[in-house]
XYZ file of C-alpha atoms in Angstrom:
592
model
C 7.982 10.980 43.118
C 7.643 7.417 41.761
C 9.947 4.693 42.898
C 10.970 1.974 40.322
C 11.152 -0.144 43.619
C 14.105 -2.248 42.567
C 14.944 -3.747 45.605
C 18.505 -4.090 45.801
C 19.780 -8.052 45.513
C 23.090 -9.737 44.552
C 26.344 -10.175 45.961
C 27.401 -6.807 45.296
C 24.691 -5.188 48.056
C 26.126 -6.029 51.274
C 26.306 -2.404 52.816
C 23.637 0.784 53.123
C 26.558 2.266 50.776
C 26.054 -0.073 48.445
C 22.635 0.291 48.332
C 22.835 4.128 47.853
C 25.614 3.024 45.073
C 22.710 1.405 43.466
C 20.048 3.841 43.548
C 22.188 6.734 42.171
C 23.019 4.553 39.523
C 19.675 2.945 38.581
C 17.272 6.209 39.689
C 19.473 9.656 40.579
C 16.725 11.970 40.151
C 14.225 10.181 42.382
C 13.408 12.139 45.281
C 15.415 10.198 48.430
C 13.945 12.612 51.617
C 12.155 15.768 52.462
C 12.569 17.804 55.221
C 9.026 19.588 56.105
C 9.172 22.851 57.616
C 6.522 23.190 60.785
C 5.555 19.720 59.700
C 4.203 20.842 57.009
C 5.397 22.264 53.615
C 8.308 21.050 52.206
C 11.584 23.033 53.083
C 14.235 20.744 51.837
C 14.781 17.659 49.585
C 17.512 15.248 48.502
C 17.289 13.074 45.436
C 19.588 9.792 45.553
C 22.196 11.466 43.274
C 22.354 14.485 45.587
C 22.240 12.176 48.956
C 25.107 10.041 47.121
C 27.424 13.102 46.035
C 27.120 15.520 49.975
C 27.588 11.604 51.935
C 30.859 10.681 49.636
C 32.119 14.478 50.217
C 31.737 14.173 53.586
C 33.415 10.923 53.281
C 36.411 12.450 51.832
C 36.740 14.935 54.501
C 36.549 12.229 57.094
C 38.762 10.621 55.574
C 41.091 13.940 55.358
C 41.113 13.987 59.369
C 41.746 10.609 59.606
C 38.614 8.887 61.065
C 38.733 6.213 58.938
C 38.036 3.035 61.166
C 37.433 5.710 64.355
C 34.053 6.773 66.308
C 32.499 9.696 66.208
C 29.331 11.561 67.996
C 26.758 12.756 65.914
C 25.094 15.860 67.111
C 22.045 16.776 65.281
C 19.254 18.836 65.058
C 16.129 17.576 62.663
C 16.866 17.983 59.213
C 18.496 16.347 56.022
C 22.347 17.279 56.724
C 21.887 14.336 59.829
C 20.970 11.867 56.696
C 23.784 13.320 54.585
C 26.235 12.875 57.386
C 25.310 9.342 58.398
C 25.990 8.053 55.281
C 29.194 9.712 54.967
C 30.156 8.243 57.796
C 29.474 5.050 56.586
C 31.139 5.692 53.487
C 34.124 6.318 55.387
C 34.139 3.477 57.399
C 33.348 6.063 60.927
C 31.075 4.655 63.266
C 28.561 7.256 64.659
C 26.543 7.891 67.940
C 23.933 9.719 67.354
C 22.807 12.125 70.505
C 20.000 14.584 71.147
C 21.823 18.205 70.730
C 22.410 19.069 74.627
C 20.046 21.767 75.473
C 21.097 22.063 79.278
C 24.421 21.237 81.136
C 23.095 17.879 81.837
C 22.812 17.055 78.194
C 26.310 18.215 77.900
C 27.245 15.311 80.653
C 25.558 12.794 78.233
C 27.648 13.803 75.353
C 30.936 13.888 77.722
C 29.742 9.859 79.048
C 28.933 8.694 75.267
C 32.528 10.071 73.196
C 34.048 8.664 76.660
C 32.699 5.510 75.963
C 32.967 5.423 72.355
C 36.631 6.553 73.215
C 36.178 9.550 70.934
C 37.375 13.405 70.881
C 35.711 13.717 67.471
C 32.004 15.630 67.390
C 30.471 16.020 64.157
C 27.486 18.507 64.075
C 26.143 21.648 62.116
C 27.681 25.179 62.131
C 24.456 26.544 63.908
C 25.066 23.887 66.917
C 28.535 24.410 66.910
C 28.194 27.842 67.544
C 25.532 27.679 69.883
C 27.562 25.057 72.060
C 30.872 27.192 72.559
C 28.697 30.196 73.018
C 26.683 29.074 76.208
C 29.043 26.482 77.609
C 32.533 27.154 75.716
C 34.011 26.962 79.291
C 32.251 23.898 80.324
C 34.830 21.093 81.840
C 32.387 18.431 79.242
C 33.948 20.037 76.126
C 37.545 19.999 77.132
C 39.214 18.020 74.846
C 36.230 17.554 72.099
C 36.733 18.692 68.382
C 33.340 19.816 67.075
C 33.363 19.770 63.274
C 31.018 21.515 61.331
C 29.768 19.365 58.342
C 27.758 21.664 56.314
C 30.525 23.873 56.632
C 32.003 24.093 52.923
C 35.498 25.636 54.076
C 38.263 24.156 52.345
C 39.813 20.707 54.019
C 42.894 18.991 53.740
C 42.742 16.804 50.802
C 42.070 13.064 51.254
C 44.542 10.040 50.825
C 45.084 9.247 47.692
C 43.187 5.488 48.086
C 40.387 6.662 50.939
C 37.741 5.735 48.612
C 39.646 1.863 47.657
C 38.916 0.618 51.246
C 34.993 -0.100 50.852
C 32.732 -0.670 54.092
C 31.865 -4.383 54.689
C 29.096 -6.350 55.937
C 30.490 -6.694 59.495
C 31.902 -3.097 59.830
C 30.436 -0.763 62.649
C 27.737 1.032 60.990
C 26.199 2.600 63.756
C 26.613 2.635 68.310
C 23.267 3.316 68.791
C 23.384 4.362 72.877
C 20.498 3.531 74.775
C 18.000 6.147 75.325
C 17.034 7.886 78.321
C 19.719 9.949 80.748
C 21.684 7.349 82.397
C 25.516 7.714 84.051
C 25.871 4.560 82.109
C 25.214 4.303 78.980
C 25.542 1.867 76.587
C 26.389 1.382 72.408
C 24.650 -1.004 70.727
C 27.241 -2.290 68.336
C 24.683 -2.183 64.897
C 27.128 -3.817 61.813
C 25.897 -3.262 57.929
C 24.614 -6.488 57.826
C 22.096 -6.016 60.704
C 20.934 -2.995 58.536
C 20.160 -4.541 55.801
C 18.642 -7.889 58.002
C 16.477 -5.843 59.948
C 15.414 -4.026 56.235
C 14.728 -6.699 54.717
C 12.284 -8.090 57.320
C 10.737 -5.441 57.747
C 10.284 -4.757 54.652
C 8.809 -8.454 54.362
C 6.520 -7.737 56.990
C 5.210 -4.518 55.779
C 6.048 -4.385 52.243
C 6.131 -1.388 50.149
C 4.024 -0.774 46.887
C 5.216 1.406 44.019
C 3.161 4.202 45.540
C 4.911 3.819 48.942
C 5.775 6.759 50.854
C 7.236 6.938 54.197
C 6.267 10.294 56.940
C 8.308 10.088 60.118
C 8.062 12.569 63.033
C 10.314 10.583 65.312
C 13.879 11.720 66.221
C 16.759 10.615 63.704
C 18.915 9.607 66.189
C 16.713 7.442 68.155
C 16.581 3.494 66.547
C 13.107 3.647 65.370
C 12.860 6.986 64.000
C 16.018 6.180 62.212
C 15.040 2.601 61.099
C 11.855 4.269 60.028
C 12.774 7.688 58.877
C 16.262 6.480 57.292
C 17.381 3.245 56.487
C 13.671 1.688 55.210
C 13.424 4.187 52.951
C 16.875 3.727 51.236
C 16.023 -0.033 51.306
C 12.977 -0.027 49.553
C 13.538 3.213 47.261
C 10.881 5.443 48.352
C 11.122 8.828 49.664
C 10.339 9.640 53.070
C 9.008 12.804 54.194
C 10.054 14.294 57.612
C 9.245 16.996 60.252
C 10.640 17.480 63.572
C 9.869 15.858 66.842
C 9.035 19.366 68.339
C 6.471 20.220 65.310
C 4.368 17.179 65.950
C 4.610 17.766 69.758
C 2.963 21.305 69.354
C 0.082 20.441 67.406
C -0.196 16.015 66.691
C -2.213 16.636 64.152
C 0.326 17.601 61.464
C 1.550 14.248 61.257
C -2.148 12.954 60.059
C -2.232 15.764 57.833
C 1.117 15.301 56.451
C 0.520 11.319 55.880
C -2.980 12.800 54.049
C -1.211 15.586 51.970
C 2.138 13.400 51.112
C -0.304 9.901 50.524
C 2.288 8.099 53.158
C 1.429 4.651 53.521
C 3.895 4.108 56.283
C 4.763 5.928 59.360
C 5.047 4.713 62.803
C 4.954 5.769 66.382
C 4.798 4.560 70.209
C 1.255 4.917 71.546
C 1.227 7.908 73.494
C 1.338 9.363 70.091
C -1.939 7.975 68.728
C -3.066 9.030 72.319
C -2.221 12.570 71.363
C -3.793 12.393 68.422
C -6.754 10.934 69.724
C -7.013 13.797 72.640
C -6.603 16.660 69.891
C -9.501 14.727 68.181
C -12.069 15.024 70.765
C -10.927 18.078 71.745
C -12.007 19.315 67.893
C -7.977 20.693 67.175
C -7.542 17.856 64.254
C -9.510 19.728 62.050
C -9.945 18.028 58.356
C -7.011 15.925 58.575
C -7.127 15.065 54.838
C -7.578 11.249 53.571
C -5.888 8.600 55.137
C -6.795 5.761 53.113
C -3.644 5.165 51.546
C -2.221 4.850 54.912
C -1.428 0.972 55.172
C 0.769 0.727 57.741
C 0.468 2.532 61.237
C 3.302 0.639 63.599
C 2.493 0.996 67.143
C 5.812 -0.038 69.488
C 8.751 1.437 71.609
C 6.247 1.353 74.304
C 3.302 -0.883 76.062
C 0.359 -0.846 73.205
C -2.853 -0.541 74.790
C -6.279 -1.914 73.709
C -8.455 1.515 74.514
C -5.599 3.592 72.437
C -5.736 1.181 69.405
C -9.420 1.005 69.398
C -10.362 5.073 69.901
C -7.742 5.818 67.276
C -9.959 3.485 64.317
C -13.112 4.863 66.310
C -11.763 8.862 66.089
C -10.153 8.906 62.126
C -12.554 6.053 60.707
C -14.245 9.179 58.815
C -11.377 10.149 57.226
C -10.264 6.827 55.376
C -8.257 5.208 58.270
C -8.834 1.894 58.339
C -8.074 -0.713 61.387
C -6.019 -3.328 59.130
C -3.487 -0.275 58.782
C -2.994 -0.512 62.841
C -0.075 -2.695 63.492
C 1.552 -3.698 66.842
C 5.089 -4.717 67.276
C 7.828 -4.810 69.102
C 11.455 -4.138 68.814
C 14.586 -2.955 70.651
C 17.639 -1.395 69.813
C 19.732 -4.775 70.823
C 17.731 -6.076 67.744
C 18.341 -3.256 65.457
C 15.155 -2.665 65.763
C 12.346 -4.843 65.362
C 11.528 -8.348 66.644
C 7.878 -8.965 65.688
C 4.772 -6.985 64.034
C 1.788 -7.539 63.580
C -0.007 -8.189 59.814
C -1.407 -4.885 57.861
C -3.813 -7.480 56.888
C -6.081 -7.619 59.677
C -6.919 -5.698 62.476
C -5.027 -5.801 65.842
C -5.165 -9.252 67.806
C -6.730 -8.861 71.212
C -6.917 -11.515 74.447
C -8.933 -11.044 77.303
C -6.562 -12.663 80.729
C -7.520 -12.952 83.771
C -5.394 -10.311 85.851
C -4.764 -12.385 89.103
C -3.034 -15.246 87.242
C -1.378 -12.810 85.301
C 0.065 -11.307 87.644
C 1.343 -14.645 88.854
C 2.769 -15.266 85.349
C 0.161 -17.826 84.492
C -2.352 -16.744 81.366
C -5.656 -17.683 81.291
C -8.255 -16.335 79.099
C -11.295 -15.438 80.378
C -14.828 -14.237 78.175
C -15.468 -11.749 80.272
C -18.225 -12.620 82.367
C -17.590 -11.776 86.144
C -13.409 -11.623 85.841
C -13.001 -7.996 85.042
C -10.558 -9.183 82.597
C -7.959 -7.301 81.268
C -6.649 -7.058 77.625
C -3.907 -8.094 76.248
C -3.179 -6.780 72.825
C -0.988 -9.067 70.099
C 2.527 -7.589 68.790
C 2.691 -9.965 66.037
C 4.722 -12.330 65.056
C 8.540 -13.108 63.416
C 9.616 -13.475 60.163
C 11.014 -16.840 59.708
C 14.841 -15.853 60.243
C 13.882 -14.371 63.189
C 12.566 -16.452 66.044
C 10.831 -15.543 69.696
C 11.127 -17.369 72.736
C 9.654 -17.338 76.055
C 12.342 -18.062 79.057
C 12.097 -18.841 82.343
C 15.026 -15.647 83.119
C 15.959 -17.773 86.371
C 16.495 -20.988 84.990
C 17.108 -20.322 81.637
C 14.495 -23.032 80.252
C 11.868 -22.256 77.852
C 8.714 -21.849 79.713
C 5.438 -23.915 78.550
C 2.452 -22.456 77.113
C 0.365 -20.196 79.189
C 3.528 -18.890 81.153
C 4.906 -15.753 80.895
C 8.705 -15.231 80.641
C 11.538 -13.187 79.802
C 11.433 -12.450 76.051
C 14.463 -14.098 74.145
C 15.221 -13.411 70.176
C 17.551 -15.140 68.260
C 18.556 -14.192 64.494
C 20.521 -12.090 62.129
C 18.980 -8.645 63.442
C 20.926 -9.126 67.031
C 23.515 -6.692 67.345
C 27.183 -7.401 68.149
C 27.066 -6.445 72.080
C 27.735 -3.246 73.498
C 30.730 -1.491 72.744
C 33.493 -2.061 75.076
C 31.268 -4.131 77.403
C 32.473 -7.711 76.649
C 31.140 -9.509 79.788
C 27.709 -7.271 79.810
C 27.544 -8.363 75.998
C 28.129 -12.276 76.610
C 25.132 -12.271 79.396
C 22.592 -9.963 77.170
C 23.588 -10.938 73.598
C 24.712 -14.290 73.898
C 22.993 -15.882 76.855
C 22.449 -19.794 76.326
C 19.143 -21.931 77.129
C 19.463 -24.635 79.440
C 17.400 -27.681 77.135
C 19.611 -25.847 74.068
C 22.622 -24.254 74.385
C 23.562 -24.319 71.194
C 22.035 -20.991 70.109
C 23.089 -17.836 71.714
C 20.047 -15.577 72.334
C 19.397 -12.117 73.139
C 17.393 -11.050 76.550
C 15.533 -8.601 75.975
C 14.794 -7.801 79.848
C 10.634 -7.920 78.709
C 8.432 -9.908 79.965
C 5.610 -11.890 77.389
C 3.711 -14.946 76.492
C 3.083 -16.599 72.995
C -0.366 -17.501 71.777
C -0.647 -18.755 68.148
C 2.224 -18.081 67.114
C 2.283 -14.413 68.139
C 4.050 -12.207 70.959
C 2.193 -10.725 73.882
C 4.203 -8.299 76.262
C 2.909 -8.192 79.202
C 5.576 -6.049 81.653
C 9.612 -5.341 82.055
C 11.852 -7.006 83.954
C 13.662 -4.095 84.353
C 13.339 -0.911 86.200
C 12.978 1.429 83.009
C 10.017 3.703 83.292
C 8.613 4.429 79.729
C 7.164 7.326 79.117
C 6.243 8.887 75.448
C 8.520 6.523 73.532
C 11.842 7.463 75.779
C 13.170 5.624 78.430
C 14.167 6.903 81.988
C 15.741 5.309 84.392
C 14.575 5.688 87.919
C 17.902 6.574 89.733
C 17.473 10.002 87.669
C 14.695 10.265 88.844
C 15.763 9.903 92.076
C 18.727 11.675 91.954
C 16.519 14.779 90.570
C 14.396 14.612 93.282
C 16.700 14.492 96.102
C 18.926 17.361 94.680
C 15.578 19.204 94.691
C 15.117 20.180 98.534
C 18.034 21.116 100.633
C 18.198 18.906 103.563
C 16.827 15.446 101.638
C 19.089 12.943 102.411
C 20.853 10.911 99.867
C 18.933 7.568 98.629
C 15.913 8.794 100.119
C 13.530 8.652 97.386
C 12.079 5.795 94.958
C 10.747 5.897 91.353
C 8.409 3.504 89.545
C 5.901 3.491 87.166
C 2.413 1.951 88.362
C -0.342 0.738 84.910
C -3.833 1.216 85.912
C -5.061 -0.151 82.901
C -5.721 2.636 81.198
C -1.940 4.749 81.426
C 1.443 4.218 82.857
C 1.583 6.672 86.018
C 4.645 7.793 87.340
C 4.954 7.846 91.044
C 7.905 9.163 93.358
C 7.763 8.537 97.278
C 9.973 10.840 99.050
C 11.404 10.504 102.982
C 11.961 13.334 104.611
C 12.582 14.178 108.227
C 12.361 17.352 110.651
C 14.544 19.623 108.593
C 12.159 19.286 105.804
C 8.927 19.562 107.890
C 10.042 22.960 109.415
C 10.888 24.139 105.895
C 10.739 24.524 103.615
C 7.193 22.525 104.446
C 5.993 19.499 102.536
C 3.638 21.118 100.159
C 6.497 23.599 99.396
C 8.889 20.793 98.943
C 6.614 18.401 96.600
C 6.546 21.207 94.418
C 10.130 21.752 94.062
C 10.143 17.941 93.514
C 8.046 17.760 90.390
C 9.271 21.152 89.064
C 13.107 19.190 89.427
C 11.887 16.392 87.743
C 10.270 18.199 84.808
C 12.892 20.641 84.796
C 15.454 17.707 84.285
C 13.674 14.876 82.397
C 10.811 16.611 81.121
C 8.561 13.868 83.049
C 5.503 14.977 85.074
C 4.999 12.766 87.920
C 1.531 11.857 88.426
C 1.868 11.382 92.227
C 5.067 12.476 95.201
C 4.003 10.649 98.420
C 5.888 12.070 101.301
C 7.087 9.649 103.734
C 8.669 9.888 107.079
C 12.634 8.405 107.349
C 12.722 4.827 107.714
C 9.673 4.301 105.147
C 11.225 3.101 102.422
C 11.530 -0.444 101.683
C 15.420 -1.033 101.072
C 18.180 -3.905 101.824
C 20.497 -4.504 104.432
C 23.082 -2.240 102.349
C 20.707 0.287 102.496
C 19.922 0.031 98.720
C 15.959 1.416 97.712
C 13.471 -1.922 97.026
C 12.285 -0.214 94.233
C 9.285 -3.501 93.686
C 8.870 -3.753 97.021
C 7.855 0.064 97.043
C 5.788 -0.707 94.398
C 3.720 -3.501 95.760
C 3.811 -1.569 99.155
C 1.823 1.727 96.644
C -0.199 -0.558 95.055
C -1.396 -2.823 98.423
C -2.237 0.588 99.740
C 0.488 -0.098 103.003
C 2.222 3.009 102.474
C 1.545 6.285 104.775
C 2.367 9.077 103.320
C 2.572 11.986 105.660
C -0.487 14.642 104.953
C 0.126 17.779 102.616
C -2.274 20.361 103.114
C -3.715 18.716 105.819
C -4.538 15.477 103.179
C -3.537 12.150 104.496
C -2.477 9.820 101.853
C -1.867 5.860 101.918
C -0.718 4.844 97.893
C -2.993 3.416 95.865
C -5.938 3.715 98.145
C -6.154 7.175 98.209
């Protein structure tokens, strides 16, 4: 399974098409992706000739139903035909939105919001989802008016226009709207172009660069940005084959992904941390078995969510035995809004580490302490840029850089930014293009993180925003809320809040709840707690970690009556909050 590793150069590669193009012509029989069934033995696998030949016969029939220069939703389980469709659609000049396949009638909302906001009747998905859709919800008001197209489906199609194929993709065509993650009532495309595919390829593949042996294993969702960055486009880019399994397969038992990196000899795979948490868990708990070798294992990228010290650290500790070695553990960070990612850290070394003192942190200030008598807290290094890519720390009120030793709002300028958000062009000019005051010559993305830069290299330290991050997804608290309060009849509307509290160790998830007489009488507090969390799992498959009960009036909100979601916060964490007793249990927050 050898790649020549002729990394594509010249004029003539300015698309992912093009690149394909190239490795069909310079290495067909090389073995593109696999498709592991249970995570574990091979099921399925494309070689670049075969991955060339289904995406440009897809691209025909695209073509056929005229989508050429049109959106459409992708709607995918895990497997190859996503890949084969993707670049068909790319081929075709179609720009996709990849979903999650709805699994409920609230994932069916989702896919209504995104082809409404892509302005799209067009769903492209497999004949198994297809029929599984218009069997359980073929009345549902959310498919009225969608076409769902079955791609693998080798019926007969009109023919294409005679010059379909004439009308090549370019550089700063719509490859991909890559809609935030997370259930939202608004979401959001990321407009991704071809030439922030290849930008964001190309530095990451100068970051983390590939040997001939290099192999790629990716459990992470295709339709997410970093499982497809990862699982996808890398691959393609650097001509090696990458080897996949489902989301759900590593989920069930974590150890299948070590054991596929040890069986396959990947050298790169990556994941947020809650993953090497898992991992770590099924370690001590003696269900990782002999994971194999993972020597060859080079790079281990640790991002889409906060990367914590004790995580990194018991990972080397737990799979030192079996080859792993801490060089191979490298932080980063990235967002969609960048294509993916902003900074890493080197494969060189092992992870960067600085010990702050938490009171000035939390004032924005960063001082580094050694330890002695500060209870310090660490604060773990996500690397740095490549040198077309470049990291700055901004004060988010003013809009000037802030000195060294402050922490900021996290601004990235370079050719990874996306275009904006489709349709959005005011939401686009503040996020994508906002200006600095002492240079407003360069527009700059906000990332809505907060950080500091030591040396050179990026330290995240919080969010700006209200996003609660759990297991690599984002979820946005007025879900939450909305969950919660549809859980209990006689909850009033915007009576709850949801926020995510760090202890230092994990990222808790804690709902407060006001309820009033109606509730007390019944269905009773302990009663209606429970039919909050079983909501919120039911709905967002989140466990909250703690539902405080409040009287009315509790809540910290503004003179429009809007929840003070920080203010609840603080109020949790100071301890100020009285929660009414359950089970004859007083509670007050954080000091309980």
């Amino acid at each position: 399974m050898a790649s020549s590793m002729l990394h594509p150069s010249g004029p003539e590669i300015r698309t992912l098409p093009d690149v394909l193009r190239l490795r069909d012509a310079t290495e067909p029989d090389t073995t593109a992706y696999v498709f592991l069934r249970d995570g574990e033995q091979p099921e399925e696998t494309l070689t670049f000739r075969q991955l060339h030949d289904a995406a440009t016969t897809r691209a025909a029939r695209f073509a056929a139903l005229g989508l050429a220069g049109q959106r459409a939703v992708l709607l995918y389980p895990s497997g190859l035909e996503f890949i084969r469709t993707l670049l068909g659609c790319m081929f075709a000049r179609v720009a996709g939105a990849p979903m999650q396949v709805p699994r409920r009638r609230d994932g069916l909302a989702r896919l209504r919001r995104i082809a409404d906001d892509a302005r799209t009747s067009t769903v492209l998905t497999t004949t198994a989802v297809k029929t599984d859709l218009e069997s359980r919800f073929g009345d549902a008001a959310e498919l009225a008016g969608l076409t769902l197209v079955a791609t693998d489906d080798a019926a007969s199609a009109p023919p294409p226009p005679p010059d379909w194929g004439a009308i090549a993709p370019g550089p700063d065509d719509i490859a991909l709207l890559q809609y935030t993650s997370g259930s939202t009532g608004d979401p959001k495309g990321v407009v991704v172009t071809h030439r922030h595919f290849l930008h964001n390829a190309r530095e990451t593949d100068e970051l983390w660069p590939f040997a001939p042996d290099g192999k790629v294993v990716n459990w992470l969702p295709l339709f997410h940005d970093m499982g497809m960055l990862f699982g996808v486009v890398l691959p393609l880019w650097a001509g090696v084959p990458s080897f996949l399994m489902a989301p759900e397969s590593f989920i069930r038992r974590p150890a299948r992904w070590l054991e596929a990196i040890a069986r396959f000899g990947g050298t790169h795979s990556a994941a947020p941390s809650f993953a090497y948490e898992l991992c770590v868990r099924a370690a001590a708990e003696g269900a990782a078995g002999a994971v194999g070798d993972l020597s060859r294992w080079r790079v281990a990228a640790n991002g889409a969510e906060p990367v914590r010290w004790g995580t990194l650290t018991s990972f080397v500790e737990a799979f030192a035995p079996y080859g792993f070695s801490a060089e191979a553990m490298c932080p980063g960070f990235g967002l969609a809004e960048n294509t993916l990612k902003v900074t890493g850290s080197s494969q060189h070394r092992p992870p960067k580490v600085l010990w702050v003192d938490p009171g000035a942190l939390a004032d924005g200030v960063v001082t580094l302490v050694d330890g002695q008598g500060s209870d310090p807290v660490p604060a773990v290094s996500c690397g740095a840029t490549v040198p077309s890519t470049t990291v700055r720390i901004v004060d988010p009120t003013s809009r000037a850089q802030c000195p060294p030793g402050q922490v900021g709002e996290i601004w990235v300028s370079g050719p990874c930014v996306a275009g904006g958000y489709w349709g959005r062009h005011e939401l686009s000019e503040e996020t994508f293009r906002a200006r600095l005051l002492d240079d407003p010559h360069i527009p700059h993305l906000r990332t809505g993180d907060l950080g500091f830069l030591h040396d050179g290299e990026l330290y995240v330290t919080g969010r700006l925003k209200d996003v609660i991050i759990r297991k690599g997804r984002n979820h946005y608290p007025q879900d939450i809320e909305e969950s919660a309060e549809q859980a209990v009849t006689g909850l009033h509307p915007n009576c709850a809040a949801a926020f995510s509290v760090d202890d230092g160790t994990s990222e808790r998830l804690v709902v407060l709840i006001e309820v009033d007489g109606r509730v007390l009488r019944s269905p009773g507090l302990a009663a209606a707690r429970d039919l909050v969390r079983a909501a919120i799992w039911e709905k967002h498959r989140l466990e909250a970690d703690e539902i405080l009960m409040l009287r009315r009036g509790a809540l910290s909100k503004t003179s429009s009556g809007k929840v003070q979601r920080r203010a609840c916060r603080r109020r949790y964490e100071e301890g100020t909050l009285v929660a009414l007793p359950v089970n004859g249990v007083p509670t007050t927050g954080a000091d309980r």
